[in-house]
PDB file of C-alpha atoms in Angstrom:
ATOM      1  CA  UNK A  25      24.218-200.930 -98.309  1.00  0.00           C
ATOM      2  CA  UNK A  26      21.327-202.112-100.222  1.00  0.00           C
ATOM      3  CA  UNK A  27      23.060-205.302-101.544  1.00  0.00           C
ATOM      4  CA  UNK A  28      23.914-206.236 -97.906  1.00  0.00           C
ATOM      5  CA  UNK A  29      20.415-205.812 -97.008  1.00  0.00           C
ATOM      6  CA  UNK A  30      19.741-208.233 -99.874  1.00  0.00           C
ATOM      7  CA  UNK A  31      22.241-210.784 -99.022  1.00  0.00           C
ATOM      8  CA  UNK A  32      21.167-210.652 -95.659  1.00  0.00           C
ATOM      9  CA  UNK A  33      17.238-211.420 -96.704  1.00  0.00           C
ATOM     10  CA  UNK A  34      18.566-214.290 -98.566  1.00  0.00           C
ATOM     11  CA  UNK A  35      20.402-216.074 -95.653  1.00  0.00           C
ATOM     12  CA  UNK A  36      16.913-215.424 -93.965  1.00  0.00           C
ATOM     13  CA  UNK A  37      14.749-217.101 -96.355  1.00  0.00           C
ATOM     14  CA  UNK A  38      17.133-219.867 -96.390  1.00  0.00           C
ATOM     15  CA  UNK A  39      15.786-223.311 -94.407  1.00  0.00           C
ATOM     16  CA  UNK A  40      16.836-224.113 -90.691  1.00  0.00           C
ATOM     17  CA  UNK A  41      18.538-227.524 -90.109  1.00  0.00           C
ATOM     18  CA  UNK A  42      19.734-228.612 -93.444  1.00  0.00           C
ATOM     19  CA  UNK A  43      23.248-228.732 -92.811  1.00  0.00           C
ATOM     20  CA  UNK A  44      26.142-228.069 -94.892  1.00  0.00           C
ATOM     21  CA  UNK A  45      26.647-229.396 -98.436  1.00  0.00           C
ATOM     22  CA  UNK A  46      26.345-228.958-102.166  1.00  0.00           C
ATOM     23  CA  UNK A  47      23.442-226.787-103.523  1.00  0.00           C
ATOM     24  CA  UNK A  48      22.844-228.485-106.866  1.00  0.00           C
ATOM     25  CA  UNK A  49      20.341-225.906-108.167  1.00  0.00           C
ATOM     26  CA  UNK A  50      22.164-223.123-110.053  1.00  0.00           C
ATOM     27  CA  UNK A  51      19.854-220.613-110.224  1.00  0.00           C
ATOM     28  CA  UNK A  52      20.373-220.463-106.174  1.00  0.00           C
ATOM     29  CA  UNK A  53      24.089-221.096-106.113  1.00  0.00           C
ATOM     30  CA  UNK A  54      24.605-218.470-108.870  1.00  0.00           C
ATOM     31  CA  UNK A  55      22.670-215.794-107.231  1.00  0.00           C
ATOM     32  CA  UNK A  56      24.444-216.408-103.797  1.00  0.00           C
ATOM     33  CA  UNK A  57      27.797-216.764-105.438  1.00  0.00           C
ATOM     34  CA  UNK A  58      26.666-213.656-107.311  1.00  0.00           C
ATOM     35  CA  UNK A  59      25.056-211.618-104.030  1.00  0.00           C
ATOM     36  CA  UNK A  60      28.560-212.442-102.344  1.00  0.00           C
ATOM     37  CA  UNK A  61      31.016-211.169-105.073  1.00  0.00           C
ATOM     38  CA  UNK A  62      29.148-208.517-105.823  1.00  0.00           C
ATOM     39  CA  UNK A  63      29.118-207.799-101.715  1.00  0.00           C
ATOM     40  CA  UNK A  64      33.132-207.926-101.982  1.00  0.00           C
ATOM     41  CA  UNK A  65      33.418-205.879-105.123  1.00  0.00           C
ATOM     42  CA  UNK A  66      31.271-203.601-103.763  1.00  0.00           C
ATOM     43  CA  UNK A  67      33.079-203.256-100.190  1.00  0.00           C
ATOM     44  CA  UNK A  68      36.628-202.949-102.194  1.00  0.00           C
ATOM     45  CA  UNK A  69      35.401-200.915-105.245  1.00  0.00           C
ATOM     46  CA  UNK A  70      33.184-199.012-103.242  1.00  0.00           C
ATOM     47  CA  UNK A  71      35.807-197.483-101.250  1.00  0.00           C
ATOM     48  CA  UNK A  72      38.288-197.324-103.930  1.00  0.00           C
ATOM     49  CA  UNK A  73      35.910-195.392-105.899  1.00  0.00           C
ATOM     50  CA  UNK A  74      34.458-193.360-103.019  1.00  0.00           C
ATOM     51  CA  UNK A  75      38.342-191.961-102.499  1.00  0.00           C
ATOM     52  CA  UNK A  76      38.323-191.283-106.320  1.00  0.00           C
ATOM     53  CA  UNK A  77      35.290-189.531-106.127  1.00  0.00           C
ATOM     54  CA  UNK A  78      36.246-187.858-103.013  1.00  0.00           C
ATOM     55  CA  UNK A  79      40.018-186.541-104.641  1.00  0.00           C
ATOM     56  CA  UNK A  80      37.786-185.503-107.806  1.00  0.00           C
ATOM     57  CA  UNK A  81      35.411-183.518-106.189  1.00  0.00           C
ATOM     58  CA  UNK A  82      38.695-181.963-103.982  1.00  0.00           C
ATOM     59  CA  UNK A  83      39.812-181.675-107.191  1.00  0.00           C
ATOM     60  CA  UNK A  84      36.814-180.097-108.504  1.00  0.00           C
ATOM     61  CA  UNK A  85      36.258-177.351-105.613  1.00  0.00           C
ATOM     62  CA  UNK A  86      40.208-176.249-105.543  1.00  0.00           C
ATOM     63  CA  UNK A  87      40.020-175.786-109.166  1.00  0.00           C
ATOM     64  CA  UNK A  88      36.710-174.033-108.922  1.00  0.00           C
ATOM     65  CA  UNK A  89      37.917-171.373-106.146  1.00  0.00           C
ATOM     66  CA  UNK A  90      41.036-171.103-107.999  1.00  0.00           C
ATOM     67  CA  UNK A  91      38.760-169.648-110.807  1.00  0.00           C
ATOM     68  CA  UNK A  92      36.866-167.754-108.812  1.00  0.00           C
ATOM     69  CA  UNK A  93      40.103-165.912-106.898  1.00  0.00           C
ATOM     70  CA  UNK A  94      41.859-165.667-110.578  1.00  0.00           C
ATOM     71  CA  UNK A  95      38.256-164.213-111.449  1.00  0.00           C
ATOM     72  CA  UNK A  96      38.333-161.743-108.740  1.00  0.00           C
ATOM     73  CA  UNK A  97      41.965-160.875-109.502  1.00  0.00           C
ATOM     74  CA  UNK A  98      41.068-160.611-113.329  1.00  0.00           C
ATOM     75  CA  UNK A  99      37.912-158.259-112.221  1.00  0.00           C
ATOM     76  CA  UNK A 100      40.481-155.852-110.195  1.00  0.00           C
ATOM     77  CA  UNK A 101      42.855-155.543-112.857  1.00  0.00           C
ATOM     78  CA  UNK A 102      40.430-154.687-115.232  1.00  0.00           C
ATOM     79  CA  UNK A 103      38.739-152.564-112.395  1.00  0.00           C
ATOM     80  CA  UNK A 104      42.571-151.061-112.291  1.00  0.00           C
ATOM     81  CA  UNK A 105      42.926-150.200-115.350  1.00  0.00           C
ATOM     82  CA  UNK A 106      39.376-149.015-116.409  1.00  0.00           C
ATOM     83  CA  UNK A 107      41.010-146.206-113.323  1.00  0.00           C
ATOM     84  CA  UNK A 108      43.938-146.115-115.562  1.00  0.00           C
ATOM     85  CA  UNK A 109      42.517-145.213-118.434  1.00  0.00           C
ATOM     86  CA  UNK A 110      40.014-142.870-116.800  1.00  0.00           C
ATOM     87  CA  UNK A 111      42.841-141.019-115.671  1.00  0.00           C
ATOM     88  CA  UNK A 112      45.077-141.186-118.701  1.00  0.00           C
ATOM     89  CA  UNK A 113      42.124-139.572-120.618  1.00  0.00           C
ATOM     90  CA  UNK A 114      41.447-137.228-118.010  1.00  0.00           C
ATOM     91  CA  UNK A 115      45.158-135.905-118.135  1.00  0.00           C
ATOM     92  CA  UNK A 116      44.812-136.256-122.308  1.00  0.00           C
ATOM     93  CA  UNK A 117      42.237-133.785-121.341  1.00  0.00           C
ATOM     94  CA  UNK A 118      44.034-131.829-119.474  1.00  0.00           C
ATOM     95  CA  UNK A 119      47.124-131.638-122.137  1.00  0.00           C
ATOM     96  CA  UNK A 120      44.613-130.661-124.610  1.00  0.00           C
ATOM     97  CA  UNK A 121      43.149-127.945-122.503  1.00  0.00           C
ATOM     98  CA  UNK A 122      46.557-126.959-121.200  1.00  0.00           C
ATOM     99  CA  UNK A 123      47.684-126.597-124.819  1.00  0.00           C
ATOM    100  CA  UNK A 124      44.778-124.413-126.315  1.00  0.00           C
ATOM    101  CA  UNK A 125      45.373-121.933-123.977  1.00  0.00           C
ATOM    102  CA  UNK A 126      48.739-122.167-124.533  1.00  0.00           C
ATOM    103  CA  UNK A 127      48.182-121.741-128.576  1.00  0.00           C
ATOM    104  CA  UNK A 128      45.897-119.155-127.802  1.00  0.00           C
ATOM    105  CA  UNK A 129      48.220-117.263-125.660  1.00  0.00           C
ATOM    106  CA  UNK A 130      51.189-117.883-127.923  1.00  0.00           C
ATOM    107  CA  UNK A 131      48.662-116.108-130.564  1.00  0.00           C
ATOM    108  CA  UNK A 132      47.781-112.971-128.614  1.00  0.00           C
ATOM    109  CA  UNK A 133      51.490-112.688-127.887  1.00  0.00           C
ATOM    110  CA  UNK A 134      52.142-113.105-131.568  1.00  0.00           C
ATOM    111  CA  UNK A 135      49.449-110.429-132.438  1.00  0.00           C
ATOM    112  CA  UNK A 136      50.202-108.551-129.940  1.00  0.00           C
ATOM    113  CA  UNK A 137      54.275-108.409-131.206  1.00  0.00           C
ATOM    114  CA  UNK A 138      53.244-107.707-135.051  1.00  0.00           C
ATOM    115  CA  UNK A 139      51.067-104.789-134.130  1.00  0.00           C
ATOM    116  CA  UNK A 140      53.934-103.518-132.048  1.00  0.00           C
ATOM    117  CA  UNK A 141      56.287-103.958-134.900  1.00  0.00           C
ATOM    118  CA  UNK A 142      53.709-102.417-137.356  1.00  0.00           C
ATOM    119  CA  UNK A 143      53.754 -99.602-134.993  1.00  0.00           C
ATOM    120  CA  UNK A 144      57.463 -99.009-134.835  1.00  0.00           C
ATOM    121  CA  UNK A 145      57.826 -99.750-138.204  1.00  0.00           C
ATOM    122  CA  UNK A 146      55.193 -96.763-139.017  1.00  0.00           C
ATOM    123  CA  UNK A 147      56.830 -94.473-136.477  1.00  0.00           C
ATOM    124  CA  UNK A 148      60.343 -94.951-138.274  1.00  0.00           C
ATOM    125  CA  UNK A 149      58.699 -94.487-141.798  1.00  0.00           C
ATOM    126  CA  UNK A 150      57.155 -91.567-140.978  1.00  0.00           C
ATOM    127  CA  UNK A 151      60.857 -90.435-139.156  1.00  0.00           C
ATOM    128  CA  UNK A 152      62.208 -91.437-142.530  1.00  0.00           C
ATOM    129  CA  UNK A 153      60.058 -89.465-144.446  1.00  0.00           C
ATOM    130  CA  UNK A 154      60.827 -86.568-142.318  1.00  0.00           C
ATOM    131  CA  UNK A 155      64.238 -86.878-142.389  1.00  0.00           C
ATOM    132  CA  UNK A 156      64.386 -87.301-146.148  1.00  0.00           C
ATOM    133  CA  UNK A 157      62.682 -83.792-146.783  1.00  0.00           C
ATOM    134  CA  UNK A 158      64.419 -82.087-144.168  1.00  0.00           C
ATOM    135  CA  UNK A 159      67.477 -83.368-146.001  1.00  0.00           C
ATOM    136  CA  UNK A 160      65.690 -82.167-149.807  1.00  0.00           C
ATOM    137  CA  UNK A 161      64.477 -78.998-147.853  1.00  0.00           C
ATOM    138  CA  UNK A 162      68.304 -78.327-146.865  1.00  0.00           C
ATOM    139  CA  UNK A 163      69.696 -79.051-149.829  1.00  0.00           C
ATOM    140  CA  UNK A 164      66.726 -76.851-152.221  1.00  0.00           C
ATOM    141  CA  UNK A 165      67.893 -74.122-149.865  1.00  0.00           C
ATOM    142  CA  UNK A 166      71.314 -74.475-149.947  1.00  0.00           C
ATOM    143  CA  UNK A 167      71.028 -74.532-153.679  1.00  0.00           C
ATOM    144  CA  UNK A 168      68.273 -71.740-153.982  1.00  0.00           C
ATOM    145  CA  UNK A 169      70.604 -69.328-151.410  1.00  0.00           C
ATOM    146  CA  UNK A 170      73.726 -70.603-153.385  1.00  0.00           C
ATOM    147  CA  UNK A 171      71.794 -69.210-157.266  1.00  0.00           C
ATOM    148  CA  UNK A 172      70.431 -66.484-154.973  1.00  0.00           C
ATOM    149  CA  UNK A 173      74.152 -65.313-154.379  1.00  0.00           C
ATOM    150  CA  UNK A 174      75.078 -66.416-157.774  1.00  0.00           C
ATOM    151  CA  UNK A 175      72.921 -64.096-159.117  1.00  0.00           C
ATOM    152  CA  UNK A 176      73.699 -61.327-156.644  1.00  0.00           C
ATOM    153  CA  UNK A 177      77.283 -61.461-157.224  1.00  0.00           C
ATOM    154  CA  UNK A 178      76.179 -61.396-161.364  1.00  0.00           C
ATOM    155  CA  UNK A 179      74.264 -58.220-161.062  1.00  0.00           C
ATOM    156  CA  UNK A 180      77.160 -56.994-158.376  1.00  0.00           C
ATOM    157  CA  UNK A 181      79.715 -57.830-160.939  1.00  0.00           C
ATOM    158  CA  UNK A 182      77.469 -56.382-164.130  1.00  0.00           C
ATOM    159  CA  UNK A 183      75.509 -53.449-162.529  1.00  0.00           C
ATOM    160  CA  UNK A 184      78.405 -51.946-160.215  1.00  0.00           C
ATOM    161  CA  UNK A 185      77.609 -48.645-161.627  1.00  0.00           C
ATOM    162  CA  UNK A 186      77.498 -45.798-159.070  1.00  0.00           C
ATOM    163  CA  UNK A 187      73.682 -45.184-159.504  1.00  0.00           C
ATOM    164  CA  UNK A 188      72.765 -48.463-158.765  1.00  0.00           C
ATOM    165  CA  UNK A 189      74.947 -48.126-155.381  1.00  0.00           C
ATOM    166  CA  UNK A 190      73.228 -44.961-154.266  1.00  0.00           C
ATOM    167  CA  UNK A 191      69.925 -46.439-155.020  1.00  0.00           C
ATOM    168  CA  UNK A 192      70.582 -49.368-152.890  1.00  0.00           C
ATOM    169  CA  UNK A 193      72.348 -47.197-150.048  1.00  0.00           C
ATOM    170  CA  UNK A 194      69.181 -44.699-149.760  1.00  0.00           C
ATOM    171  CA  UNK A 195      66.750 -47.840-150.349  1.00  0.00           C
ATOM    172  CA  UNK A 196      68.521 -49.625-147.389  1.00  0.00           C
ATOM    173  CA  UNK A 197      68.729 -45.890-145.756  1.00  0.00           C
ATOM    174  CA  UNK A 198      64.782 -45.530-145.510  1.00  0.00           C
ATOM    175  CA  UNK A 199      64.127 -48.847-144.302  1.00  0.00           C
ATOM    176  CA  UNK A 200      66.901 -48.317-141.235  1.00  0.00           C
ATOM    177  CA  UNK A 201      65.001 -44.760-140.604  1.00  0.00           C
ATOM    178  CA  UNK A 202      61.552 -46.329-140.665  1.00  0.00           C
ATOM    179  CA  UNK A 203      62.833 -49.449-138.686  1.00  0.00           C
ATOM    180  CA  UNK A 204      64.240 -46.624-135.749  1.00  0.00           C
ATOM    181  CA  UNK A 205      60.604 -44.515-135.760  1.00  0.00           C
ATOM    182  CA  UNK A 206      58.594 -47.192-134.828  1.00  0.00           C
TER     183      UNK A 206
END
């Protein structure tokens, strides 16, 4: 706009009257010839290069709210899975948790199933042990009453003499008589 203006001043200042011809000063016919090429440059480039600019700076804005949606997208995901992870160590958490008192149930049970065991186990020993000295205790008295009749039947056999018989009959005599009185 401003070199229109400038041309424009210079067609002012110009004198009235003189006609049409040849200018032969070149310092005025260069800065004419100058003002109006630079006018038509100007009017052709200008608008050439305002579109350029103008596609640019479309350019520019798309690619700058492109960014800032793929921003906004990148800030969700990572919003997304910051939540992920929260969760995911939350549940971690939870396993952990859940498994302790698993463990530590497992281990009561465990405890719980030895002392029962030790328990049984004691109760058979000790029917063990019982059984075992019943058994000895049967067979000591089995053997003691078997050398008990050994030896009767020895002194039967040796001592069969009729004193010894009337001894034992009136021994066994008195006891039956004093058994009866009471």
């Amino acid at each position: 706009m401003e070199v229109i203006m400038m041309i424009l001043t210079l067609f002012t200042n110009l004198p009235f009257g003189e006609g049409f011809g040849f200018n032969t000063n070149i310092l005025e016919t260069n800065i004419i010839n100058l003002a109006v090429v630079l006018g038509v440059v100007i009017s052709f480039v200008g608008d050439a290069l305002k579109s350029l600019l103008d596609n640019r700076k479309q350019t520019i804005v798309k690619n700058l709210l492109e960014a800032e949606q793929r921003a906004i997208e990148a800030e969700e995901k990572l919003n997304k899975a910051q939540n992920q992870l929260q969760a995911a160590k939350q549940k971690a958490i939870e396993i952990r948790e859940q498994g302790l008192l698993t463990a530590e149930q497992e281990k009561k049970l465990c405890i719980r199933q030895a002392e029962q065991d030790a328990k049984r186990l004691e109760t058979l020993k000790y029917e063990t042990l019982e059984f075992q000295q019943k058994k000895i205790i049967n067979q000591i008295s089995q053997q003691v009453v078997k050398l008990a009749l050994n030896q009767v039947r020895d002194k039967l056999n040796t001592k069969l003499e009729k004193t010894f018989h009337t001894s034992v009959n009136n021994f066994n005599i008195v006891l039956f008589t004093n058994y009866k009185m009471k």
